[in-house]
mmCIF file of C-alpha atoms in Angstrom:
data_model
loop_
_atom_site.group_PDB
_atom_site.id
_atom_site.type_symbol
_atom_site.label_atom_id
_atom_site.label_comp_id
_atom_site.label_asym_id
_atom_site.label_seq_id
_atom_site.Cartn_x
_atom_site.Cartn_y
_atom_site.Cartn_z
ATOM 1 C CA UNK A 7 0.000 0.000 0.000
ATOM 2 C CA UNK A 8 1.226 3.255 -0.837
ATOM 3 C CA UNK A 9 2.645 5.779 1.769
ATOM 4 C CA UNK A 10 1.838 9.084 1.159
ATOM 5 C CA UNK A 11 2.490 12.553 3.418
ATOM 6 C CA UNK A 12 0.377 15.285 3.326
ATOM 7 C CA UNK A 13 2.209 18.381 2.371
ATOM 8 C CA UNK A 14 2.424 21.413 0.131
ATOM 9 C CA UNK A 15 5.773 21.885 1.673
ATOM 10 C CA UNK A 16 8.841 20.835 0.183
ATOM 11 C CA UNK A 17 10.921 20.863 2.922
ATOM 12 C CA UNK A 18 8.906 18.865 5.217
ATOM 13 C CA UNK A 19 8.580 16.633 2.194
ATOM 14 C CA UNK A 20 11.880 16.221 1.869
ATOM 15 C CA UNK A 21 12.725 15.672 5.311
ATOM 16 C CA UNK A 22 9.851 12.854 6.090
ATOM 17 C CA UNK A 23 11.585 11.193 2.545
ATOM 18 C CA UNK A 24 14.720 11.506 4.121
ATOM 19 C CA UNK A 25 13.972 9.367 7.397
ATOM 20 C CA UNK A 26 11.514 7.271 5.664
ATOM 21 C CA UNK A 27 12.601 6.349 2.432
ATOM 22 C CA UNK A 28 9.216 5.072 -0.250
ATOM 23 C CA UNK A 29 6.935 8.158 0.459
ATOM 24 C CA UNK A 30 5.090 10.057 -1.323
ATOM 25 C CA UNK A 31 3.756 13.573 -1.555
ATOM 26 C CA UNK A 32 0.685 14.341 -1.955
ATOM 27 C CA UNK A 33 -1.322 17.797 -2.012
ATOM 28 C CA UNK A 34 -4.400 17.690 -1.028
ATOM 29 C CA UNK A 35 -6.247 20.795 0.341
ATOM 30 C CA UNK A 36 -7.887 19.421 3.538
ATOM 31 C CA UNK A 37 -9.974 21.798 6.067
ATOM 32 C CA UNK A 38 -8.222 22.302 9.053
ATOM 33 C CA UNK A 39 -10.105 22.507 12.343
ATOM 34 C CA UNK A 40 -8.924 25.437 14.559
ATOM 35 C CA UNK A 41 -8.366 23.646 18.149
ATOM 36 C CA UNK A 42 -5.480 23.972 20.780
ATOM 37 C CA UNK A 43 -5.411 19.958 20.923
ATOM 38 C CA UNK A 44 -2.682 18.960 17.328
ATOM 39 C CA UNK A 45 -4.109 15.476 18.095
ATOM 40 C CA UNK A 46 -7.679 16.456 17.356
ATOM 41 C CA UNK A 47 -6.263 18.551 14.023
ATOM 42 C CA UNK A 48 -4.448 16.148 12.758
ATOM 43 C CA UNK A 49 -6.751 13.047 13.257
ATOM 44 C CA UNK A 50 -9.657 15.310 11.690
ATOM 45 C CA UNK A 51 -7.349 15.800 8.723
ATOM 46 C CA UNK A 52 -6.554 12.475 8.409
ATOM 47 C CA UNK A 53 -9.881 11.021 7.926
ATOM 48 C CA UNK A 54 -10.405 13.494 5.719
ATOM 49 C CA UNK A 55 -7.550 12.563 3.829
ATOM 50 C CA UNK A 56 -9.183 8.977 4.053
ATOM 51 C CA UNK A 57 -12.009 10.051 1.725
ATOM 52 C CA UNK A 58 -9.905 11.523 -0.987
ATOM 53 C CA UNK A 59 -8.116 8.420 -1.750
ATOM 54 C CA UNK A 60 -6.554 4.686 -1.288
ATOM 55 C CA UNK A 61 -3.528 4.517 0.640
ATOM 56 C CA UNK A 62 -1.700 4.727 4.374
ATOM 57 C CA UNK A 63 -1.711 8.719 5.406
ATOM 58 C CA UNK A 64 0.967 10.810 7.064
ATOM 59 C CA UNK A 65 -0.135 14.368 8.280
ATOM 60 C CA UNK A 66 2.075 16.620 10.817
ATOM 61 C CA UNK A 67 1.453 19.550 13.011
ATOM 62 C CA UNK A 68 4.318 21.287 14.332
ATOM 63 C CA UNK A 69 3.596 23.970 17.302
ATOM 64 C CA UNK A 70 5.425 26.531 19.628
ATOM 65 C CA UNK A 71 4.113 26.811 22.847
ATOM 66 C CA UNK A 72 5.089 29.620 24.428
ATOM 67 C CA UNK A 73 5.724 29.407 28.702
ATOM 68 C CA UNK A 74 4.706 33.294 29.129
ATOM 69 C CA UNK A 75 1.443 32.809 27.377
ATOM 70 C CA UNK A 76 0.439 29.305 29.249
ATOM 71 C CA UNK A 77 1.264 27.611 25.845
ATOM 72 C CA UNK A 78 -0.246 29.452 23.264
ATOM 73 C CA UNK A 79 -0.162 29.704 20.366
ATOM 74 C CA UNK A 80 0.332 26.196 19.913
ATOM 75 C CA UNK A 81 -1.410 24.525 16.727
ATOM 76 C CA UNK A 82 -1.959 28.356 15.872
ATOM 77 C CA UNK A 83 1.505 29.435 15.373
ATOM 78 C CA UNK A 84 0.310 30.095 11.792
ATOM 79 C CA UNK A 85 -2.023 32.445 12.976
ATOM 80 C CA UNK A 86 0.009 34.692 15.738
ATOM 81 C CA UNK A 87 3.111 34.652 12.339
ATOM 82 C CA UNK A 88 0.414 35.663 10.004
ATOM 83 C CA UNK A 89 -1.065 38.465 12.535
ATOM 84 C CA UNK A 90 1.980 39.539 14.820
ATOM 85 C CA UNK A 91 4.890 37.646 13.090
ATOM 86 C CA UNK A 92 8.328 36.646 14.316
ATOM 87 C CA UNK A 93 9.367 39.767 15.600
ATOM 88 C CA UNK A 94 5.727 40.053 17.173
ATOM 89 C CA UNK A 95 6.584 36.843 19.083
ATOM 90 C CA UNK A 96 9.377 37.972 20.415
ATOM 91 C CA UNK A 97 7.844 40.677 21.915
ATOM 92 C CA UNK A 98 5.371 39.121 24.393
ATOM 93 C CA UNK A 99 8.132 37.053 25.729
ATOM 94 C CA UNK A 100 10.035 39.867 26.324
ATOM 95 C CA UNK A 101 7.634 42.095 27.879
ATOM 96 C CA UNK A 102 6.714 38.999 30.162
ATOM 97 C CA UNK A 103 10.332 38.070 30.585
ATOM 98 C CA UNK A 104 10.081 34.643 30.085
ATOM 99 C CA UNK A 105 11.306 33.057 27.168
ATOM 100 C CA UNK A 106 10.881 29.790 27.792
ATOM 101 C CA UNK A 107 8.985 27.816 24.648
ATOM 102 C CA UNK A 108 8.164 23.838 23.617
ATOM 103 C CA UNK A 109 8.394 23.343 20.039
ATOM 104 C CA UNK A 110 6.526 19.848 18.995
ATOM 105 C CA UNK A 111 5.429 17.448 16.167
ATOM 106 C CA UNK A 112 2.864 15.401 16.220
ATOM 107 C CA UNK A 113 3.152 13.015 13.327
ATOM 108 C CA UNK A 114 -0.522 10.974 13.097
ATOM 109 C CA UNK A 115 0.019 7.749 10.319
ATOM 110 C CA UNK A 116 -3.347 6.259 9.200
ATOM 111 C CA UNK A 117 -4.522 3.016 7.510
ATOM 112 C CA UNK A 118 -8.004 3.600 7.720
ATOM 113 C CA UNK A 119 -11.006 5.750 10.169
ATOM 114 C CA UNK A 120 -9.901 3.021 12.819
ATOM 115 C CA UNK A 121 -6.288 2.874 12.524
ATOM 116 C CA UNK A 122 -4.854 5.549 13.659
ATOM 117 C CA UNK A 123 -1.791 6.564 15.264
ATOM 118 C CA UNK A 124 0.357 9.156 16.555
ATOM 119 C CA UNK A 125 3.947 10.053 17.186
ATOM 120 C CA UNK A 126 5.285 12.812 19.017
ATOM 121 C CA UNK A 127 8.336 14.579 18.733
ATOM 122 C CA UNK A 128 9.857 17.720 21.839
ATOM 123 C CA UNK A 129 11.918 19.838 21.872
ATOM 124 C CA UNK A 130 12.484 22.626 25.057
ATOM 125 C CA UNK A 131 13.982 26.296 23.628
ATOM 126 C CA UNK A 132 14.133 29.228 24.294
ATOM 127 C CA UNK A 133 12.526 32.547 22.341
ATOM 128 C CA UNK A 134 15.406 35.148 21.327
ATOM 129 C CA UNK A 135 15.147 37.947 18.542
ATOM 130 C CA UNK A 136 15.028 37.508 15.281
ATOM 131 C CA UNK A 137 18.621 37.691 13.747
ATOM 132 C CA UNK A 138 18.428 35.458 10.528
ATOM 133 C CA UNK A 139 15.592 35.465 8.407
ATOM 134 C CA UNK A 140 14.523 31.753 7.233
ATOM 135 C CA UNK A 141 11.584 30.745 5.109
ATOM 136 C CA UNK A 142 10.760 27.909 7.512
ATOM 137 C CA UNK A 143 8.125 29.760 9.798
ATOM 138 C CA UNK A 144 9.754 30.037 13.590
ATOM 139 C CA UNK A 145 12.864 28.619 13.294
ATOM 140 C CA UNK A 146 14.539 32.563 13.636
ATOM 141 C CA UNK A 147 13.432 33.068 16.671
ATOM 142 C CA UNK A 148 13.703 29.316 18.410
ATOM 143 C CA UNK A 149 16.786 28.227 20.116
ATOM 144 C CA UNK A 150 16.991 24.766 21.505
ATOM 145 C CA UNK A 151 17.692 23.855 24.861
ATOM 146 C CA UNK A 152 21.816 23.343 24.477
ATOM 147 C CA UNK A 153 22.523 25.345 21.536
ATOM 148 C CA UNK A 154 23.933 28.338 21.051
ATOM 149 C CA UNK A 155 21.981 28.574 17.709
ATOM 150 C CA UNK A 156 18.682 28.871 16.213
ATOM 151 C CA UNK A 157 17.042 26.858 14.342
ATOM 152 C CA UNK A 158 17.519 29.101 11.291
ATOM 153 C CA UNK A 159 20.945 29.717 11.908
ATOM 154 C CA UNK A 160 22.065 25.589 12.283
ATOM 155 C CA UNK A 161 22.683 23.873 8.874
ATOM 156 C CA UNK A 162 19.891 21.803 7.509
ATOM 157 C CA UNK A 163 21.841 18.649 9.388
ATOM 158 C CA UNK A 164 22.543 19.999 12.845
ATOM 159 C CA UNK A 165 18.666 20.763 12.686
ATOM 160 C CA UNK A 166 17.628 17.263 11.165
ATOM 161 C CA UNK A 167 19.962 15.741 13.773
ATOM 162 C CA UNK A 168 17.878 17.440 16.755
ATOM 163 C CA UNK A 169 14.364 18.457 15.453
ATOM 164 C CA UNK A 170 10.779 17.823 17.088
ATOM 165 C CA UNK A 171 10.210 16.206 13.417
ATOM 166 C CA UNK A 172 13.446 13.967 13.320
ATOM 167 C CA UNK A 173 12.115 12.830 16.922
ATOM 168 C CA UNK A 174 8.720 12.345 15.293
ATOM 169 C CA UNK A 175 9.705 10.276 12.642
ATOM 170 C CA UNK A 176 12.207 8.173 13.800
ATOM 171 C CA UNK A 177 9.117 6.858 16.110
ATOM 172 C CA UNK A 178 7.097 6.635 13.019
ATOM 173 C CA UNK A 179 9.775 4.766 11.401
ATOM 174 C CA UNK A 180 10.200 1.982 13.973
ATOM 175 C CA UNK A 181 6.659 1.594 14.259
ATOM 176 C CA UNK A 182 6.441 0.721 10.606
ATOM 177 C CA UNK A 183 9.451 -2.046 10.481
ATOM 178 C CA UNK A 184 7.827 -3.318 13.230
ATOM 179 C CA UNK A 185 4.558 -4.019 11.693
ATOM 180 C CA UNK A 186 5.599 -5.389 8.804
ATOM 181 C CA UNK A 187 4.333 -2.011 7.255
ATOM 182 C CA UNK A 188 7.818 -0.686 5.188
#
């Protein structure tokens, strides 16, 4: 049965092909539910997804939570970047003066409406001013736990090496060769 990941981004794409090997894209504009739970997203998408076509699903949701805001925005990091952007971000944790933040995938991997599973990927960070630009959403203004780097500012393999994705999918991956499923 045919793998296929949810995605009109390349990156991501490329990144799930990298730890996974046989997978393939496929864009598919899905509704997304508006909910602070990325389980509850995700699953909604994927049985969605279940309706469009034949085939085992892969949909992700990566969030920043931020500490000074109780762990918004969460699943609507989209939302706070469209409205108050990186920079905007940055902000709120600095007038609260915490800058403590969670970045986390949740990878969900369906087989049908019943079969449906999830995978989970942390990461703990810190929020710090935008210094590099980056066309992958956050990553400016995210430094992990340990680093003295942002995500934008690592190369694409010292990210890969350490992401909430990576984590994701390497959880993905064993749950596959253990099934029988890759």
């Amino acid at each position: 049965m045919t793998l296929y990941f949810i995605t009109g981004n390349k990156n991501k794409f490329n990144e799930v092909k990298h730890f996974l090997g046989e997978v393939e894209q496929l864009e598919i504009d899905l509704p997304e539910i508006q909910s602070i739970n990325p389980k509850e997203i995700v699953e909604a998408k994927l049985k969605e997804a279940l309706k469009h076509k034949d085939g085992s699903f892969i949909i992700e949701d990566t969030s920043l939570y931020l500490s000074c805001l109780k762990g918004l925005p969460g699943p609507l990091i989209k939302w706070f970047l469209a409205t108050i952007g990186r920079k905007g971000l940055f902000e709120i944790a600095d007038k609260f003066s915490i800058y403590d933040a969670e970045a986390k995938t949740i990878i969900g991997y369906a087989r049908n409406q019943n079969e449906i599973s999830f995978f989970e990927g942390v990461i703990k960070g810190t929020i710090v001013e935008p210094k590099h630009d980056s066309d992958f959403g956050w990553d400016p203004i995210f430094q992990p736990e340990g680093y003295s780097k942002t995500f934008a500012e690592m190369t694409k393999e010292e990210k890969t090496k350490i992401s909430m994705r990576g984590q994701a999918l390497k959880k993905l991956k064993e749950f596959l060769i253990k099934r029988d499923l890759r």
